[in-house]
mmCIF file of C-alpha atoms and ligand atoms in Angstrom:
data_model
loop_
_atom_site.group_PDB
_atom_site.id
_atom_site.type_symbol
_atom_site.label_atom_id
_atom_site.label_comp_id
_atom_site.label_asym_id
_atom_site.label_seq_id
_atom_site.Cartn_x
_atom_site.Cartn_y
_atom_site.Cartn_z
ATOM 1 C CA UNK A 1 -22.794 -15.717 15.066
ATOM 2 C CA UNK A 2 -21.834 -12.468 16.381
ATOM 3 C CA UNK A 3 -24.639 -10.142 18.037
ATOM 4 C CA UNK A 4 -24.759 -6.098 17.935
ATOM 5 C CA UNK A 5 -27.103 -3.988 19.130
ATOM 6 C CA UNK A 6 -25.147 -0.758 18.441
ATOM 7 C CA UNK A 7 -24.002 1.225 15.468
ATOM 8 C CA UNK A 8 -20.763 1.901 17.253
ATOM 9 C CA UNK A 9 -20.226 -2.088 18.218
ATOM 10 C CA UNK A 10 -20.649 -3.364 14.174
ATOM 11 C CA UNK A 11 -19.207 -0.667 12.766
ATOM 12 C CA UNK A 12 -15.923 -1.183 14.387
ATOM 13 C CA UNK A 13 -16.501 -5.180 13.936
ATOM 14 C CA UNK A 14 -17.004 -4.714 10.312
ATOM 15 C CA UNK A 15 -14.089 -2.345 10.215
ATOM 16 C CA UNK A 16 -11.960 -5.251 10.500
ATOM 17 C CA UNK A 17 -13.108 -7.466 8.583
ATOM 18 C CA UNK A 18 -13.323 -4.622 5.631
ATOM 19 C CA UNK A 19 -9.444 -3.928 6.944
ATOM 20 C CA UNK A 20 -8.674 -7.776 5.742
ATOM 21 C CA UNK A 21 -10.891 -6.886 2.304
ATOM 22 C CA UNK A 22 -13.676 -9.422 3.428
ATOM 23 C CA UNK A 23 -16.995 -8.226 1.342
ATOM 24 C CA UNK A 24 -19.834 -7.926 2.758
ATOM 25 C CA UNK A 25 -23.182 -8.986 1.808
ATOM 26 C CA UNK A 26 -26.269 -7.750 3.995
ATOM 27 C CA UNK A 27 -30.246 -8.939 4.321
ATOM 28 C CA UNK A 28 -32.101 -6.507 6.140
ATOM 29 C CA UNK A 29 -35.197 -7.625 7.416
ATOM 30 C CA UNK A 30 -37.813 -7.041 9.926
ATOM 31 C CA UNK A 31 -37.844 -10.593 12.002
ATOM 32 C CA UNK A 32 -39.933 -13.474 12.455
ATOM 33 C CA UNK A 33 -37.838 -15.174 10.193
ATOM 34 C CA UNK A 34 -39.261 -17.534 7.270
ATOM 35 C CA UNK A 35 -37.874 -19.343 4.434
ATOM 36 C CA UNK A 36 -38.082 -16.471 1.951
ATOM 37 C CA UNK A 37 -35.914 -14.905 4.369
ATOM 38 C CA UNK A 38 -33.477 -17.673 4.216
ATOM 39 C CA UNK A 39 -33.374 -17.993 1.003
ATOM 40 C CA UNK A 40 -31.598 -14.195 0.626
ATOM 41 C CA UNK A 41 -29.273 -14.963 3.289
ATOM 42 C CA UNK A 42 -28.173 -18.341 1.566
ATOM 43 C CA UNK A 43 -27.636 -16.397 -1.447
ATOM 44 C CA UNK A 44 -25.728 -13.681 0.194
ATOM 45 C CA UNK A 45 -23.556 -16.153 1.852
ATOM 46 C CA UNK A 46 -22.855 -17.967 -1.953
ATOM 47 C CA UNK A 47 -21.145 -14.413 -2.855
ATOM 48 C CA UNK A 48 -19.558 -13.102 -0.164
ATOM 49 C CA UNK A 49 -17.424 -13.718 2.856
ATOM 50 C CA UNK A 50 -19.482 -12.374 5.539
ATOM 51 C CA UNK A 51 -23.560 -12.038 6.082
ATOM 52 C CA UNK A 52 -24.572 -9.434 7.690
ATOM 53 C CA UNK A 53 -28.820 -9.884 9.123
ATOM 54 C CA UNK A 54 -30.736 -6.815 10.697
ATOM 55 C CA UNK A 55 -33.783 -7.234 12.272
ATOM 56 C CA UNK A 56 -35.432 -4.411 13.243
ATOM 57 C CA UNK A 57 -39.408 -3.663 13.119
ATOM 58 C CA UNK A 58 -39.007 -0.078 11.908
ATOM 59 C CA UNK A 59 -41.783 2.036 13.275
ATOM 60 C CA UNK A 60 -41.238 4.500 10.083
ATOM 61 C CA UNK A 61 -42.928 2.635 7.639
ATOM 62 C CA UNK A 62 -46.242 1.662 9.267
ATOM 63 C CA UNK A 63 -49.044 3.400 8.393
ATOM 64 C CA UNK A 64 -51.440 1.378 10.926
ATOM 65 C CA UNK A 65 -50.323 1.794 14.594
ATOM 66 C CA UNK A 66 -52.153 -1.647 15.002
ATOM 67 C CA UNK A 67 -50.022 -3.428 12.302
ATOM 68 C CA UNK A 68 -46.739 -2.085 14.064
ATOM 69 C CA UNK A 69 -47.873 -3.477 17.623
ATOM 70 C CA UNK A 70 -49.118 -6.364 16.196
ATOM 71 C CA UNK A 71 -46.182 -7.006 14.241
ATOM 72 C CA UNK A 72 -44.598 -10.647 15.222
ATOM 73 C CA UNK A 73 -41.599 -11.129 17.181
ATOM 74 C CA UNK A 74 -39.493 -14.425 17.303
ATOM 75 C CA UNK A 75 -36.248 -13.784 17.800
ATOM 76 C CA UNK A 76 -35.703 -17.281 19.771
ATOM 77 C CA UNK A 77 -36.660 -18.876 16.557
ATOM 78 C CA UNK A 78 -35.145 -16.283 14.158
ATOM 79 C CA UNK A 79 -31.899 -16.534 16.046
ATOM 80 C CA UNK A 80 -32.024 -20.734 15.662
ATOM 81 C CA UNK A 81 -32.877 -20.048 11.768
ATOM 82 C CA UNK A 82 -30.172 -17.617 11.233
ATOM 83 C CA UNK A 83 -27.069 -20.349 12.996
ATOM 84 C CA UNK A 84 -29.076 -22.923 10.529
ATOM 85 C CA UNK A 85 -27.720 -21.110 7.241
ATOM 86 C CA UNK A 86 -24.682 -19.649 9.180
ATOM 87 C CA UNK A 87 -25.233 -16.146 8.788
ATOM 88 C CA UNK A 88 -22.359 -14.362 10.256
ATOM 89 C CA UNK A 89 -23.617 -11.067 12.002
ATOM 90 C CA UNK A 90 -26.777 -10.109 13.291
ATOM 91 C CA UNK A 91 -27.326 -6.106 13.942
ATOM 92 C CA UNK A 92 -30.322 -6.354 17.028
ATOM 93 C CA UNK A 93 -30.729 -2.245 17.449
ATOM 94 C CA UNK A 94 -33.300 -0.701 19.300
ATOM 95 C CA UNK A 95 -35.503 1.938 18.146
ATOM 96 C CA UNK A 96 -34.015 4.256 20.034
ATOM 97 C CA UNK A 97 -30.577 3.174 18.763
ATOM 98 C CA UNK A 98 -31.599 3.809 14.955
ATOM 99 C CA UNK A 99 -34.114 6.902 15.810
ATOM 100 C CA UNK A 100 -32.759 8.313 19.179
ATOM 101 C CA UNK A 101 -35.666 10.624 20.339
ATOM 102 C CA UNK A 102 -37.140 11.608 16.512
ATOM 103 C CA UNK A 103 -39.048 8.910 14.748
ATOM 104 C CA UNK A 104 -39.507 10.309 11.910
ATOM 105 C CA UNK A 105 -38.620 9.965 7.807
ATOM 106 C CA UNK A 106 -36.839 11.319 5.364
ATOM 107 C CA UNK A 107 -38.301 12.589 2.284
ATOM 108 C CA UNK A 108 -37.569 10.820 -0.995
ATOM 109 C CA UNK A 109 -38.304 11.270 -4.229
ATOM 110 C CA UNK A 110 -37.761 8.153 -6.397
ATOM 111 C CA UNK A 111 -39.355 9.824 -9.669
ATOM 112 C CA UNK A 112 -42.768 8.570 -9.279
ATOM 113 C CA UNK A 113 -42.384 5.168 -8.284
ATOM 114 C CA UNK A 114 -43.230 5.542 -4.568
ATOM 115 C CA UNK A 115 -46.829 7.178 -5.783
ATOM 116 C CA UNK A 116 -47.799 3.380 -7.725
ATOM 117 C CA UNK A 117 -49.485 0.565 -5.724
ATOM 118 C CA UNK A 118 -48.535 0.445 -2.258
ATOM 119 C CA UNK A 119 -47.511 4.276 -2.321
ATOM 120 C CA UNK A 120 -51.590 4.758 -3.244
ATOM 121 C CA UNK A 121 -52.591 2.331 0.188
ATOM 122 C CA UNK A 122 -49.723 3.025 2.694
ATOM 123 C CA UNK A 123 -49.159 6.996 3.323
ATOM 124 C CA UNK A 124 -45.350 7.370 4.130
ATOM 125 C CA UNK A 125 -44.491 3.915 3.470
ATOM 126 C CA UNK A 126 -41.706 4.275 1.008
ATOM 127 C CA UNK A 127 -40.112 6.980 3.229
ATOM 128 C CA UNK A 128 -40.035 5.094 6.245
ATOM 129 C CA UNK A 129 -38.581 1.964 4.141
ATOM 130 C CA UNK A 130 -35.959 4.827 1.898
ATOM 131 C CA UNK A 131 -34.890 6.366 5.610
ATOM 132 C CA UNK A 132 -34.490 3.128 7.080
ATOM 133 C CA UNK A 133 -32.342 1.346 3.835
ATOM 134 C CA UNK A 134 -30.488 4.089 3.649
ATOM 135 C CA UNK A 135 -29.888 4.453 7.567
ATOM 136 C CA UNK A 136 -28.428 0.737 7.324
ATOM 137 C CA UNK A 137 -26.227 0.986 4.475
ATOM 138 C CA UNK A 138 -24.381 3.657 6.043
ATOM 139 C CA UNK A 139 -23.977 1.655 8.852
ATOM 140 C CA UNK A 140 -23.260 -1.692 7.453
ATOM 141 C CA UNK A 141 -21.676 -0.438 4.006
ATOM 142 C CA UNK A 142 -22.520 -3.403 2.532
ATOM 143 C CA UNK A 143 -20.924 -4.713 -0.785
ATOM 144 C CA UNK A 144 -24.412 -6.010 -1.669
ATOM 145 C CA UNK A 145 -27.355 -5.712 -0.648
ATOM 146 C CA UNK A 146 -30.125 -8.345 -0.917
ATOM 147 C CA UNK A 147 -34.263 -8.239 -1.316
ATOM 148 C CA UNK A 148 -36.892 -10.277 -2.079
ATOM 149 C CA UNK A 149 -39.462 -9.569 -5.550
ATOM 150 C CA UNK A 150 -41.884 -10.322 -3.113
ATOM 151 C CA UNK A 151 -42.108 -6.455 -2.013
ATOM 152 C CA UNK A 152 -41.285 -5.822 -6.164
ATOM 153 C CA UNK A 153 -42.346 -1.978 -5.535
ATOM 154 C CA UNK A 154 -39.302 -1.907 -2.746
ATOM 155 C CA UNK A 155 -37.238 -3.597 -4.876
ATOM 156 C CA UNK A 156 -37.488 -1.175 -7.299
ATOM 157 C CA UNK A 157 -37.845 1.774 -5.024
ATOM 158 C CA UNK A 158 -34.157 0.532 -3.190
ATOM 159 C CA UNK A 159 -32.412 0.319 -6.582
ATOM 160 C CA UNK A 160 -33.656 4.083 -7.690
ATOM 161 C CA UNK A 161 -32.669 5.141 -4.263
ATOM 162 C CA UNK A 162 -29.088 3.910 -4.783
ATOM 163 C CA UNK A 163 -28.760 5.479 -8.375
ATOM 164 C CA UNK A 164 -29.968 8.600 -7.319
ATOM 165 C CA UNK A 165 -27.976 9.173 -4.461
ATOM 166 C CA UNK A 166 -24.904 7.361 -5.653
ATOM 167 C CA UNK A 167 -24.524 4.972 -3.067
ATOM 168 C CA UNK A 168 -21.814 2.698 -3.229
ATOM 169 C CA UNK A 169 -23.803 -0.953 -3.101
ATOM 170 C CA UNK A 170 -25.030 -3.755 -5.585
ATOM 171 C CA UNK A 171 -28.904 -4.661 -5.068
ATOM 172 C CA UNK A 172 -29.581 -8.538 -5.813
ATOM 173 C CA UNK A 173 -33.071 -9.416 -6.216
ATOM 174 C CA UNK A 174 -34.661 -12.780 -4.944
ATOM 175 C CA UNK A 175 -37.508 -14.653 -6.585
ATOM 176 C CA UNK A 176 -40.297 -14.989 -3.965
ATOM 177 C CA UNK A 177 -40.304 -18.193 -2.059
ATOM 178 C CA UNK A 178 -43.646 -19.890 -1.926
ATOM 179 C CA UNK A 179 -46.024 -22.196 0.550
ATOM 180 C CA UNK A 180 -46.219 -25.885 -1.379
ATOM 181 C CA UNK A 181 -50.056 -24.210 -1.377
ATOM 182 C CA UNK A 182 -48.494 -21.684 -3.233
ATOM 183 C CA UNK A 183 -49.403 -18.684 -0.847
ATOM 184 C CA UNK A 184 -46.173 -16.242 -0.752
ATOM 185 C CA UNK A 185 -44.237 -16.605 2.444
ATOM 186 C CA UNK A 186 -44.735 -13.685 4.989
ATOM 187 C CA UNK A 187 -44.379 -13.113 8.490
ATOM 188 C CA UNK A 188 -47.572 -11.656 8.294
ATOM 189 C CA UNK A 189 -49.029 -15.275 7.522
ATOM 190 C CA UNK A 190 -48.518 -16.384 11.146
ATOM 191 C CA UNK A 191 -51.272 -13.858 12.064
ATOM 192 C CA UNK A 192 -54.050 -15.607 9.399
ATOM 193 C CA UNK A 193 -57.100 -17.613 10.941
ATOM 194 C CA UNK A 194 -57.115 -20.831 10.051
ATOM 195 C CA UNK A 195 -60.015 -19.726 7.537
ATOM 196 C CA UNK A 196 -58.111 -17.273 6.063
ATOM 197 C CA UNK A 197 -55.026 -19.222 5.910
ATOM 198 C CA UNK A 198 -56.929 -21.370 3.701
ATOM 199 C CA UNK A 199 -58.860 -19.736 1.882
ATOM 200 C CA UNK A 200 -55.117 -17.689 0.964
ATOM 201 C CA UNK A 201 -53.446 -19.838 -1.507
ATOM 202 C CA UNK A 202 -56.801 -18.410 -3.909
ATOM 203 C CA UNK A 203 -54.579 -15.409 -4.360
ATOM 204 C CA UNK A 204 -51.463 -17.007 -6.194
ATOM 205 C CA UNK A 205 -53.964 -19.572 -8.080
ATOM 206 C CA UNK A 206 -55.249 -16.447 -9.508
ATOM 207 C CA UNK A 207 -52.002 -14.915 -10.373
ATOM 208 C CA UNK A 208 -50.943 -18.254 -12.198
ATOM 209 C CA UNK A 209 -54.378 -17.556 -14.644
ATOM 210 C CA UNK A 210 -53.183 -13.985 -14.800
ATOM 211 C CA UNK A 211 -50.030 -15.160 -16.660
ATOM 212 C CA UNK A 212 -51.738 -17.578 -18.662
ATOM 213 C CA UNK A 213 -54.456 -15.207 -19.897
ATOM 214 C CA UNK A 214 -51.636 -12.513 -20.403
ATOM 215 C CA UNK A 215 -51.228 -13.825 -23.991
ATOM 216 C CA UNK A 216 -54.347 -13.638 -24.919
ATOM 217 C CA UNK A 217 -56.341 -10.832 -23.653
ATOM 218 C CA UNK A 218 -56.139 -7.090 -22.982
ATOM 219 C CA UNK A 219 -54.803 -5.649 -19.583
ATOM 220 C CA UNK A 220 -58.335 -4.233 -19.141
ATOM 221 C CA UNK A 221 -60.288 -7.487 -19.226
ATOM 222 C CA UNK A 222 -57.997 -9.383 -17.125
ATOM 223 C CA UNK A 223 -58.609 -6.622 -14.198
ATOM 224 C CA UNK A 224 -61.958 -7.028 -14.235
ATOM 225 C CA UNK A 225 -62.002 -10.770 -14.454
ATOM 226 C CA UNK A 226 -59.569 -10.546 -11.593
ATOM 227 C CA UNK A 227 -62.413 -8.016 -9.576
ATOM 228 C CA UNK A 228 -64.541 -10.283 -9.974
ATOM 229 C CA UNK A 229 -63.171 -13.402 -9.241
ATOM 230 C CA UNK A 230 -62.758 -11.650 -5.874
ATOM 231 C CA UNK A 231 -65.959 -10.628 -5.732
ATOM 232 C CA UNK A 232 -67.420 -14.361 -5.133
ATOM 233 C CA UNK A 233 -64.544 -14.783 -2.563
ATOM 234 C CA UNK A 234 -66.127 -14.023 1.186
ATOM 235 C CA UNK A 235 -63.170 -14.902 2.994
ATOM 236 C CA UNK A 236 -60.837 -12.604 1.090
ATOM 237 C CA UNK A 237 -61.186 -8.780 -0.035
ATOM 238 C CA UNK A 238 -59.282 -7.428 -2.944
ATOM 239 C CA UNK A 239 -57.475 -3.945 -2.182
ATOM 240 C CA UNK A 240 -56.000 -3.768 -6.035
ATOM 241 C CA UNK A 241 -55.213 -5.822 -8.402
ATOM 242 C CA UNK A 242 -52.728 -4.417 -11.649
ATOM 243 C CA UNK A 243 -50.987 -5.188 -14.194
ATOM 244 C CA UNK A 244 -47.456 -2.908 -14.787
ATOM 245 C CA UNK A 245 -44.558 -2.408 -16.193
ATOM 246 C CA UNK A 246 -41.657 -3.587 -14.233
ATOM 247 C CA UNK A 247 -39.535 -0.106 -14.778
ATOM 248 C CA UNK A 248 -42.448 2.799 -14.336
ATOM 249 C CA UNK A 249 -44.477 0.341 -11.985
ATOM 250 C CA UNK A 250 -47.013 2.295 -13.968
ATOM 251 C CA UNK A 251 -50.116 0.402 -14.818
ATOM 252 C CA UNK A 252 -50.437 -0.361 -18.507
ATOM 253 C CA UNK A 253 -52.965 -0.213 -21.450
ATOM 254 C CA UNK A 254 -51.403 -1.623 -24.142
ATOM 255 C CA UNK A 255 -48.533 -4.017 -24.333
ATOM 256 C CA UNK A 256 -45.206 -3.160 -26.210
ATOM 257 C CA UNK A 257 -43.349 -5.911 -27.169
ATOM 258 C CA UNK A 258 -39.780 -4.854 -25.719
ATOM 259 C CA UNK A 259 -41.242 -4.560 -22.262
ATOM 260 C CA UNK A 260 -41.585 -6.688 -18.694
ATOM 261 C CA UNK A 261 -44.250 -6.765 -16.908
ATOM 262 C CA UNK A 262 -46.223 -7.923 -13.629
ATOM 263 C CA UNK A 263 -49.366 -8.382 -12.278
ATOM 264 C CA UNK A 264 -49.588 -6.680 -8.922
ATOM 265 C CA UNK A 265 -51.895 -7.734 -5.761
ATOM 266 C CA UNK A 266 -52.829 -6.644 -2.609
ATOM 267 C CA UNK A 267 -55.806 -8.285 -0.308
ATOM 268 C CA UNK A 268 -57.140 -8.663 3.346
ATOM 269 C CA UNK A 269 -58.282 -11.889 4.696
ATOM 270 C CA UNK A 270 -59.505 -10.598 7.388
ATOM 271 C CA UNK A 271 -57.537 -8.113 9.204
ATOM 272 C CA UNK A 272 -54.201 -9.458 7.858
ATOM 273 C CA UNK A 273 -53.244 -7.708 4.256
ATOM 274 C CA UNK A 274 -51.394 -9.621 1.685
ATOM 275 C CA UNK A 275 -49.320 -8.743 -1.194
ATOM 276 C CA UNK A 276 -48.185 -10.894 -4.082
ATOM 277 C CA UNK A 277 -46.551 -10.471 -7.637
ATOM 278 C CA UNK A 278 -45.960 -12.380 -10.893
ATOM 279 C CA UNK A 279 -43.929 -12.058 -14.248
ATOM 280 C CA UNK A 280 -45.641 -12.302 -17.151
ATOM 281 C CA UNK A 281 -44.681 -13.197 -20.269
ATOM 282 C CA UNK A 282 -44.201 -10.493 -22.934
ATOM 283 C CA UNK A 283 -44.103 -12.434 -26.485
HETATM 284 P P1 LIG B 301 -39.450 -8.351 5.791
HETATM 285 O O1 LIG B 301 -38.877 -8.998 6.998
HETATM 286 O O2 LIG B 301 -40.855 -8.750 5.495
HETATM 287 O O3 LIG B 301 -39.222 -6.856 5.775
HETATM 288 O O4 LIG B 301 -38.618 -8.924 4.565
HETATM 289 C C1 LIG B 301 -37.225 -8.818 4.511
HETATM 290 C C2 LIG B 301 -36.772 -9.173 3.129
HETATM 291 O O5 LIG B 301 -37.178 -10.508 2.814
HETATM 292 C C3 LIG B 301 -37.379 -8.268 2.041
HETATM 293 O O6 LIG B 301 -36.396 -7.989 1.067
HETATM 294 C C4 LIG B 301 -38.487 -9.119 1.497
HETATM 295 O O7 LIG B 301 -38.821 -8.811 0.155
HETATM 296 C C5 LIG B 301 -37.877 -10.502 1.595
HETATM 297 N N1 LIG B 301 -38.932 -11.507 1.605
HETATM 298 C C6 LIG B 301 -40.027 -11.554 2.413
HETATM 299 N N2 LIG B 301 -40.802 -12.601 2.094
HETATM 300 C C7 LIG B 301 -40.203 -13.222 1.043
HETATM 301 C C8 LIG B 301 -40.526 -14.361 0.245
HETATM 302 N N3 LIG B 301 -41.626 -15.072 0.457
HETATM 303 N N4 LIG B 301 -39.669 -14.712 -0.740
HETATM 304 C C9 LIG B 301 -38.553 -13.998 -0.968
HETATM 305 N N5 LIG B 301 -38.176 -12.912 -0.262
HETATM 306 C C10 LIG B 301 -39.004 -12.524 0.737
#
């Protein structure tokens, strides 16, 4: 596995490779490496003839200082994980390499979508996450691109960015990758008490009833059952919980048949804040 830490060093590497029409398939990601993570890079390496892995904790799209310090760091481990699956490249920059002295965003506007969910809880996120995509594409010019559903809002969000500003890349999606518990892999999960850790798996066992109850009842109900399910849970504290339509990411009130849609979730156990998704059935 080859090792950059500059834009000048992989950009001439990939040069290349692009030179000998090699395509390129590229899973950004912020470290402390997990299955889910693996699971993009195996699929990446299915389609094309190199992998290209970037970790990089970007300081853009924190909106907690404490979260960004706090944020884990394995790169002994990462590093064994990423020769396990044979990724091909990985792009190490420093901050200063990405930001030089101005840490700061770009502006976006990805018609509304960055103002659902997450855009209503994390102020700036989507910009830090639209600078920082957009940063590594022009580095990398990948052929394709690869993220998980598990951040479905940044799916989205990445795939409006590249309409709208015409960029020359295929976004694959990835079904989330799961705990046998069920609790959505995150690098965040490392950082869970053992309380909260089990008390987690509560969160996807909910979602699962979500889907079920999906044919039956009313987006309304379900939101409330879903509060107040919560509610009784001391160990875990609901941020939101909604159910939208996969497109808009707006939430819904009435179902129309030719639609998808999802239930959304964010939650803290304890200090550690979770996200999950599901599809639900539309029929
Ligand atoms: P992160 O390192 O958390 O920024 O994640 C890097 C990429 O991996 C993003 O596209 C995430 O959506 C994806 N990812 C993170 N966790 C999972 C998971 N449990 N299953 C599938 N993809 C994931």
């Amino acid at each position: 596995m080859k090792v950059f830490a500059t834009k000048k060093e992989i950009k001439s590497y990939l040069l290349t490779l692009k030179n000998k029409k090699k395509t390129i398939g590229f899973v950004p990601t912020m470290g402390a490496l997990h299955h889910g993570h693996l699971s993009l890079i195996k699929k990446a390496k299915k389609k094309n003839d190199v992998v290209v892995v970037s970790i990089f904790v970007n300081p853009t799209q924190f909106d907690k200082k404490e979260d960004l310090i706090n944020y884990p760091k394995t790169l002994k481990n990462d590093t064994i994980l990423l020769k396990s699956v044979s990724c091909d490249v990985l792009f190490l920059p420093s901050v200063k390499e990405i930001y030089n002295d101005n840490i700061s965003s770009q502006k976006f506007d990805f018609d509304g979508l960055e103002h659902q969910m997450e855009g209503k809880f994390r102020e700036g996120h989507f910009d830090g996450v639209g600078t920082i995509v957009k940063t590594f594409f022009e580095i990398v010019e990948p052929n394709r691109a690869y993220f998980g559903q598990k951040d479905f809002q940044q799916l989205q969000i990445i795939k409006k960015m590249v309409r709208k500003h015409r960029l020359d890349v295929k976004i694959k999606g990835c079904p989330i990758f799961r705990e046998e518990d069920g609790l959505a892999m995150s690098s965040r999960n490392t950082r869970l008490t053992e309380v909260h850790r089990k008390a987690a798996p509560f969160i996807y066992k909910t979602l699962k009833k979500v889907r079920k109850k999906f044919g039956t009842e009313n987006a309304n109900y379900i939101t409330e059952w879903v509060e107040n399910k919560f509610k009784k849970q001391p160990l875990l504290e609901l941020e939101y919980f909604t159910i939208a339509e996969e497109k808009s990411l707006k939430t819904i009130k009435n179902k129309e048949s030719n639609k998808k849609y999802r239930a959304f979730i964010a939650v803290f156990a304890g200090k550690i804040r979770l996200i999950d998704n599901i599809r639900l059935k539309n029929d």
